[in-house]
């Protein structure tokens, strides 16, 4: 495959302009683009609830129904830990101190995922090649079952993907802890990026996976007064909840009506520069909802995140207005759905378009 490049012949003033405005916002208000007191409260809140739920499950003698409820909540807060703490830490936006970011990024291991691999898959590949088929591996959800690009052949079962996609998203966390990290680690390429790993990362992958399996499989089986089948129900419920929470949020940021899936030309070029490409492939949702902003770690403001990944998400609401105004000034799209349910409906329509409608058009 030809090495992909973004259009550079005609320089756009959009990103230099919006970057200058955002930089000036932080300077004029004399604030850091990293975490503030509100953000550190969120860190304490989500980490505290996560640890509390885990300890209540491990040390208490609740009946099976209460244990199941606590387990479902633990699954949700596992996702929230990833959204609110690990995501910023791995992007080096939580703190100006790299050691602090490194420390908090290791919490990703507590939710079963490898922070080193996520940095490659997400920070490097996804943020650079957003929504480009064959390059952005976030578009590869379940090959043969979920189709969200014109490049992929359509088959008969995909006529119903708008119905089964959401239950399928629930399996994402189980796949991640048992399969995805291992598969990605031993691939020669992630997307089209060739990868080689430091030796320490081989140790980290297997050590922290083993630690996760001990904390969430072996220890509960040793200390809880439950049967093996009750454990399987609880463990599955935790990961189905976490998987559905993660899957829906990530899909609503890029796979909705209005976002594009550009393919490079024969020379291997994308007909946009990088920043304009981000504006055409990324969408916000529920930006006026303070509850969504609190729990989703700014992932409902993906436009702000993709343009300024080194800015802590606690500031996205403030810089969002700057980006929207600058986009209008340069006649660029600023794609957003007013509510979570609008975004969900829009994603449903996209699934139907690439599944059922594409199959009928082909027939």
Short mmCIF file of C-alpha atoms in Angstrom, two decimals:
data_model
loop_
_atom_site.label_atom_id
_atom_site.label_comp_id
_atom_site.label_asym_id
_atom_site.label_seq_id
_atom_site.Cartn_x
_atom_site.Cartn_y
_atom_site.Cartn_z
CA UNK A 1 0.00 0.00 0.00
CA UNK A 2 1.24 3.51 -0.94
CA UNK A 3 2.38 5.60 2.00
CA UNK A 4 -0.49 7.94 2.82
CA UNK A 5 0.07 11.70 2.86
CA UNK A 6 -2.17 14.66 3.58
CA UNK A 7 -2.49 17.48 1.08
CA UNK A 8 0.32 20.01 1.62
CA UNK A 9 0.49 21.96 -1.63
CA UNK A 10 -1.95 24.63 -0.49
CA UNK A 11 -1.43 25.41 3.16
CA UNK A 12 -4.60 26.14 5.09
CA UNK A 13 -4.62 28.88 7.71
CA UNK A 14 -7.37 27.12 9.68
CA UNK A 15 -5.26 25.18 12.16
CA UNK A 16 -2.63 27.90 12.80
CA UNK A 17 -5.50 30.34 13.40
CA UNK A 18 -7.49 28.12 15.74
CA UNK A 19 -4.33 27.02 17.58
CA UNK A 20 -3.33 30.66 18.14
CA UNK A 21 -6.80 31.49 19.47
CA UNK A 22 -6.80 28.53 21.84
CA UNK A 23 -3.26 29.29 23.04
CA UNK A 24 -4.30 32.90 23.66
CA UNK A 25 -7.33 31.72 25.65
CA UNK A 26 -5.08 29.88 28.10
CA UNK A 27 -2.59 32.77 28.28
CA UNK A 28 -5.22 35.47 28.76
CA UNK A 29 -6.92 33.52 31.53
CA UNK A 30 -3.58 32.47 33.02
CA UNK A 31 -4.59 28.81 33.22
CA UNK A 32 -2.84 25.58 32.34
CA UNK A 33 -4.16 23.39 29.51
CA UNK A 34 -3.69 20.44 31.87
CA UNK A 35 -5.85 19.31 34.79
CA UNK A 36 -7.35 21.88 37.16
CA UNK A 37 -8.99 21.33 40.56
CA UNK A 38 -12.25 20.19 38.93
CA UNK A 39 -10.36 17.58 36.95
CA UNK A 40 -8.51 16.27 39.99
CA UNK A 41 -11.89 15.96 41.74
CA UNK A 42 -13.03 13.79 38.83
CA UNK A 43 -9.91 11.63 39.13
CA UNK A 44 -10.57 11.07 42.85
CA UNK A 45 -14.30 10.50 42.25
CA UNK A 46 -14.02 7.89 39.49
CA UNK A 47 -11.03 6.08 40.95
CA UNK A 48 -12.61 6.14 44.42
CA UNK A 49 -15.95 4.71 43.23
CA UNK A 50 -14.16 2.07 41.16
CA UNK A 51 -12.07 0.91 44.14
CA UNK A 52 -15.07 1.07 46.48
CA UNK A 53 -17.18 -1.11 44.19
CA UNK A 54 -14.38 -3.64 43.77
CA UNK A 55 -13.82 -3.85 47.54
CA UNK A 56 -17.53 -4.14 48.28
CA UNK A 57 -17.75 -7.07 45.88
CA UNK A 58 -14.62 -8.82 47.20
CA UNK A 59 -15.09 -8.27 50.96
CA UNK A 60 -18.84 -8.13 51.56
CA UNK A 61 -21.41 -10.89 51.91
CA UNK A 62 -24.24 -9.44 49.86
CA UNK A 63 -26.81 -11.67 48.22
CA UNK A 64 -26.31 -12.61 44.58
CA UNK A 65 -28.64 -9.92 43.20
CA UNK A 66 -26.83 -7.09 45.03
CA UNK A 67 -23.50 -8.54 43.90
CA UNK A 68 -24.73 -8.55 40.31
CA UNK A 69 -25.84 -4.91 40.57
CA UNK A 70 -22.44 -3.91 42.02
CA UNK A 71 -20.71 -5.83 39.24
CA UNK A 72 -22.69 -4.01 36.53
CA UNK A 73 -21.80 -0.69 38.17
CA UNK A 74 -18.15 -1.78 38.28
CA UNK A 75 -18.32 -2.43 34.55
CA UNK A 76 -19.64 1.08 33.95
CA UNK A 77 -17.00 2.67 36.15
CA UNK A 78 -14.28 0.63 34.45
CA UNK A 79 -15.28 2.44 31.25
CA UNK A 80 -15.45 5.78 33.07
CA UNK A 81 -11.91 5.25 34.44
CA UNK A 82 -10.75 4.79 30.86
CA UNK A 83 -12.69 7.79 29.55
CA UNK A 84 -11.86 10.26 32.31
CA UNK A 85 -8.41 9.35 33.60
CA UNK A 86 -6.46 6.96 31.38
CA UNK A 87 -7.43 8.58 28.09
CA UNK A 88 -6.05 11.97 29.17
CA UNK A 89 -3.01 10.44 30.86
CA UNK A 90 -2.01 8.44 27.77
CA UNK A 91 -2.36 11.61 25.68
CA UNK A 92 -0.07 13.44 28.18
CA UNK A 93 -2.83 15.98 28.75
CA UNK A 94 -3.66 15.15 32.38
CA UNK A 95 -0.49 16.72 33.77
CA UNK A 96 2.51 18.68 32.53
CA UNK A 97 4.60 16.08 34.38
CA UNK A 98 5.25 13.03 32.17
CA UNK A 99 5.81 10.79 35.21
CA UNK A 100 2.36 11.68 36.56
CA UNK A 101 0.80 10.87 33.19
CA UNK A 102 2.74 7.60 33.02
CA UNK A 103 1.55 6.64 36.50
CA UNK A 104 -2.11 7.30 35.79
CA UNK A 105 -1.90 5.62 32.39
CA UNK A 106 -1.02 2.37 34.20
CA UNK A 107 -4.57 2.38 35.61
CA UNK A 108 -5.58 1.21 32.15
CA UNK A 109 -4.21 -2.18 33.17
CA UNK A 110 -6.81 -2.27 35.98
CA UNK A 111 -9.57 -2.24 33.39
CA UNK A 112 -7.88 -4.99 31.38
CA UNK A 113 -6.27 -2.94 28.58
CA UNK A 114 -2.64 -2.27 27.68
CA UNK A 115 -1.75 1.46 27.74
CA UNK A 116 1.30 1.08 25.50
CA UNK A 117 -0.71 -0.59 22.71
CA UNK A 118 -3.57 1.87 23.12
CA UNK A 119 -1.11 4.71 22.63
CA UNK A 120 -0.08 3.25 19.26
CA UNK A 121 -3.58 2.27 18.10
CA UNK A 122 -5.31 5.41 19.31
CA UNK A 123 -2.83 8.29 19.66
CA UNK A 124 -0.71 7.49 16.62
CA UNK A 125 -2.89 5.57 14.15
CA UNK A 126 -6.47 6.67 14.84
CA UNK A 127 -5.67 10.34 15.50
CA UNK A 128 -3.58 10.60 12.34
CA UNK A 129 -5.66 8.52 9.90
CA UNK A 130 -9.15 9.11 11.28
CA UNK A 131 -11.89 7.30 9.32
CA UNK A 132 -9.55 6.32 6.46
CA UNK A 133 -10.38 2.74 5.41
CA UNK A 134 -7.37 0.44 5.56
CA UNK A 135 -5.51 2.78 7.92
CA UNK A 136 -7.81 3.57 10.87
CA UNK A 137 -8.32 0.23 12.62
CA UNK A 138 -11.18 1.69 14.67
CA UNK A 139 -13.26 1.11 11.53
CA UNK A 140 -12.59 -2.63 11.81
CA UNK A 141 -15.19 -3.51 14.45
CA UNK A 142 -16.22 -7.06 13.52
CA UNK A 143 -15.07 -8.02 9.98
CA UNK A 144 -17.85 -9.63 7.97
CA UNK A 145 -20.48 -8.64 10.53
CA UNK A 146 -20.23 -4.85 10.85
CA UNK A 147 -19.72 -2.82 7.67
CA UNK A 148 -19.20 0.96 7.97
CA UNK A 149 -17.21 1.81 4.83
CA UNK A 150 -17.90 1.53 1.10
CA UNK A 151 -14.55 -0.25 0.67
CA UNK A 152 -15.71 -3.41 2.45
CA UNK A 153 -17.80 -5.93 0.47
CA UNK A 154 -21.41 -6.19 1.63
CA UNK A 155 -22.94 -9.56 2.49
CA UNK A 156 -26.36 -10.93 3.30
CA UNK A 157 -26.15 -10.91 7.09
CA UNK A 158 -25.19 -7.23 7.17
CA UNK A 159 -28.76 -6.40 6.13
CA UNK A 160 -29.51 -6.72 9.83
CA UNK A 161 -26.44 -5.03 11.29
CA UNK A 162 -28.51 -2.06 12.50
CA UNK A 163 -30.28 -4.57 14.78
CA UNK A 164 -27.41 -6.71 16.05
CA UNK A 165 -24.59 -4.12 16.14
CA UNK A 166 -25.32 -2.84 19.63
CA UNK A 167 -25.35 -6.28 21.30
CA UNK A 168 -22.16 -7.01 19.35
CA UNK A 169 -20.51 -3.86 20.74
CA UNK A 170 -21.08 -5.34 24.21
CA UNK A 171 -18.51 -8.05 23.42
CA UNK A 172 -15.75 -5.47 22.86
CA UNK A 173 -14.40 -5.61 26.41
CA UNK A 174 -14.25 -9.42 26.56
CA UNK A 175 -12.42 -9.40 23.23
CA UNK A 176 -10.03 -6.73 24.50
CA UNK A 177 -8.94 -8.53 27.66
CA UNK A 178 -8.60 -12.01 26.12
CA UNK A 179 -7.74 -11.41 22.47
CA UNK A 180 -7.30 -7.89 21.06
CA UNK A 181 -4.15 -6.76 22.91
CA UNK A 182 -2.33 -10.02 22.17
CA UNK A 183 -3.33 -9.95 18.51
CA UNK A 184 -2.31 -6.32 17.99
CA UNK A 185 0.97 -6.76 19.89
CA UNK A 186 2.17 -9.56 17.64
CA UNK A 187 1.08 -8.00 14.34
CA UNK A 188 3.86 -6.60 12.19
CA UNK A 189 1.69 -3.58 11.41
CA UNK A 190 -1.11 -1.68 13.17
CA UNK A 191 -3.12 -0.12 10.39
CA UNK A 192 -0.31 0.58 7.92
CA UNK A 193 2.19 1.51 10.67
CA UNK A 194 5.07 -0.95 11.07
CA UNK A 195 5.72 -1.63 14.73
CA UNK A 196 8.52 -3.11 16.84
CA UNK A 197 8.24 -3.20 20.59
CA UNK A 198 10.78 -2.61 23.39
CA UNK A 199 11.53 -5.76 25.40
CA UNK A 200 10.01 -4.26 28.56
CA UNK A 201 6.63 -4.08 26.80
CA UNK A 202 6.61 -7.88 26.35
CA UNK A 203 6.94 -8.18 30.12
CA UNK A 204 4.34 -5.46 30.78
CA UNK A 205 1.80 -7.08 28.47
CA UNK A 206 1.92 -10.51 30.12
CA UNK A 207 2.53 -9.33 33.70
CA UNK A 208 -0.36 -6.87 33.83
CA UNK A 209 -2.72 -9.22 31.99
CA UNK A 210 -1.89 -11.88 34.59
CA UNK A 211 -2.47 -9.32 37.37
CA UNK A 212 -5.86 -8.45 35.88
CA UNK A 213 -6.84 -12.13 35.60
CA UNK A 214 -5.83 -12.64 39.23
CA UNK A 215 -7.79 -9.63 40.54
CA UNK A 216 -10.93 -10.21 38.50
CA UNK A 217 -11.04 -13.99 38.03
CA UNK A 218 -8.90 -15.94 40.50
CA UNK A 219 -9.36 -13.80 43.64
CA UNK A 220 -13.18 -13.56 43.34
CA UNK A 221 -13.39 -17.32 42.86
CA UNK A 222 -11.23 -17.84 45.97
CA UNK A 223 -12.98 -15.44 48.36
CA UNK A 224 -16.60 -15.17 47.22
CA UNK A 225 -19.23 -17.64 48.36
CA UNK A 226 -20.64 -18.19 44.89
CA UNK A 227 -20.78 -21.03 42.39
CA UNK A 228 -18.68 -21.08 39.21
CA UNK A 229 -21.74 -20.34 37.06
CA UNK A 230 -22.68 -17.37 39.22
CA UNK A 231 -19.15 -16.06 38.74
CA UNK A 232 -19.43 -16.45 34.96
CA UNK A 233 -22.71 -14.51 34.96
CA UNK A 234 -21.16 -11.71 37.02
CA UNK A 235 -17.92 -11.56 35.05
CA UNK A 236 -19.83 -11.54 31.76
CA UNK A 237 -22.23 -8.86 33.01
CA UNK A 238 -19.29 -6.65 34.01
CA UNK A 239 -17.72 -6.86 30.56
CA UNK A 240 -20.95 -6.63 28.58
CA UNK A 241 -21.78 -3.41 30.44
CA UNK A 242 -18.28 -2.02 29.97
CA UNK A 243 -18.17 -3.09 26.31
CA UNK A 244 -21.53 -1.54 25.45
CA UNK A 245 -20.58 1.72 27.20
CA UNK A 246 -17.26 1.93 25.35
CA UNK A 247 -18.57 0.75 21.98
CA UNK A 248 -21.45 3.19 21.77
CA UNK A 249 -19.41 6.23 22.83
CA UNK A 250 -16.56 5.61 20.39
CA UNK A 251 -18.90 4.92 17.46
CA UNK A 252 -20.93 8.08 18.05
CA UNK A 253 -17.83 10.21 17.54
CA UNK A 254 -16.97 9.11 14.00
CA UNK A 255 -19.63 6.84 12.52
CA UNK A 256 -22.64 9.15 12.26
CA UNK A 257 -24.36 11.00 9.45
CA UNK A 258 -22.27 13.85 8.09
CA UNK A 259 -18.86 12.35 8.83
CA UNK A 260 -16.80 11.24 5.85
CA UNK A 261 -14.69 8.17 5.15
CA UNK A 262 -12.16 9.56 2.65
CA UNK A 263 -9.94 7.31 0.59
CA UNK A 264 -6.53 8.37 -0.74
CA UNK A 265 -6.07 9.02 -4.44
CA UNK A 266 -3.75 6.92 -6.62
CA UNK A 267 -0.76 8.96 -5.49
CA UNK A 268 -1.57 8.10 -1.89
CA UNK A 269 -2.77 11.58 -0.94
CA UNK A 270 -5.78 12.69 1.08
CA UNK A 271 -7.36 15.76 -0.51
CA UNK A 272 -7.32 17.73 2.74
CA UNK A 273 -4.72 18.81 5.22
CA UNK A 274 -4.74 17.03 8.56
CA UNK A 275 -6.80 19.53 10.57
CA UNK A 276 -9.48 19.94 7.91
CA UNK A 277 -9.61 16.16 7.63
CA UNK A 278 -10.36 15.96 11.37
CA UNK A 279 -13.26 18.42 10.97
CA UNK A 280 -14.82 16.27 8.24
CA UNK A 281 -14.42 12.91 9.99
CA UNK A 282 -15.25 13.75 13.61
CA UNK A 283 -18.50 14.62 15.39
CA UNK A 284 -19.61 15.92 18.77
CA UNK A 285 -22.78 15.06 20.66
CA UNK A 286 -24.62 16.33 23.74
CA UNK A 287 -22.17 19.19 24.24
CA UNK A 288 -24.72 21.10 26.30
CA UNK A 289 -25.27 18.21 28.70
CA UNK A 290 -23.13 18.65 31.84
CA UNK A 291 -23.85 15.08 33.00
CA UNK A 292 -22.54 13.66 29.70
CA UNK A 293 -19.46 15.91 29.94
CA UNK A 294 -18.78 14.70 33.50
CA UNK A 295 -19.09 10.96 32.86
CA UNK A 296 -17.72 10.70 29.31
CA UNK A 297 -14.38 12.43 29.86
CA UNK A 298 -14.88 14.86 26.99
CA UNK A 299 -15.41 12.05 24.46
CA UNK A 300 -18.66 13.73 23.50
CA UNK A 301 -16.47 16.63 22.28
CA UNK A 302 -14.28 14.68 19.88
CA UNK A 303 -13.68 17.64 17.58
CA UNK A 304 -11.91 19.50 20.37
CA UNK A 305 -10.08 16.34 21.38
CA UNK A 306 -8.83 15.52 17.89
CA UNK A 307 -7.54 19.03 17.24
CA UNK A 308 -6.04 19.46 20.72
CA UNK A 309 -5.29 16.01 22.20
CA UNK A 310 -2.69 17.52 24.58
CA UNK A 311 -5.37 19.71 26.22
CA UNK A 312 -7.13 18.12 29.21
CA UNK A 313 -10.80 17.40 28.47
CA UNK A 314 -11.93 19.58 31.38
CA UNK A 315 -11.30 22.60 29.09
CA UNK A 316 -13.15 21.34 26.00
CA UNK A 317 -16.37 23.20 26.74
CA UNK A 318 -14.51 26.53 26.89
CA UNK A 319 -12.44 26.03 23.75
CA UNK A 320 -15.36 24.50 21.84
CA UNK A 321 -16.84 27.91 21.06
CA UNK A 322 -13.49 29.11 19.70
CA UNK A 323 -13.21 26.10 17.39
CA UNK A 324 -16.82 26.36 16.19
CA UNK A 325 -16.42 30.08 15.32
CA UNK A 326 -13.11 29.47 13.53
CA UNK A 327 -14.59 26.57 11.56
CA UNK A 328 -17.41 28.84 10.38
CA UNK A 329 -14.86 31.51 9.46
CA UNK A 330 -13.06 29.00 7.20
CA UNK A 331 -16.27 27.43 5.87
CA UNK A 332 -15.48 24.08 7.47
CA UNK A 333 -18.07 21.70 8.97
CA UNK A 334 -18.54 21.47 12.73
CA UNK A 335 -20.54 18.24 12.96
CA UNK A 336 -22.60 17.63 16.08
CA UNK A 337 -25.74 15.94 17.33
CA UNK A 338 -27.64 17.90 20.00
CA UNK A 339 -28.25 14.91 22.28
CA UNK A 340 -26.92 11.42 22.96
CA UNK A 341 -30.09 9.91 21.51
CA UNK A 342 -29.78 12.02 18.34
CA UNK A 343 -26.26 10.65 17.90
CA UNK A 344 -27.49 7.11 18.60
CA UNK A 345 -30.24 7.48 15.98
CA UNK A 346 -27.72 8.89 13.50
CA UNK A 347 -25.37 5.94 14.04
CA UNK A 348 -28.33 3.57 13.55
CA UNK A 349 -29.04 5.25 10.19
CA UNK A 350 -25.39 4.85 9.12
CA UNK A 351 -25.46 1.14 10.03
CA UNK A 352 -28.62 0.76 7.97
CA UNK A 353 -27.09 2.65 5.04
CA UNK A 354 -23.93 0.52 4.89
CA UNK A 355 -25.81 -2.70 5.61
CA UNK A 356 -29.39 -3.15 4.45
CA UNK A 357 -29.47 -0.30 1.89
CA UNK A 358 -26.08 -1.21 0.41
CA UNK A 359 -27.15 -4.85 0.01
CA UNK A 360 -30.44 -3.90 -1.67
CA UNK A 361 -28.65 -1.52 -4.03
CA UNK A 362 -26.21 -4.29 -4.92
CA UNK A 363 -28.96 -6.83 -5.66
#
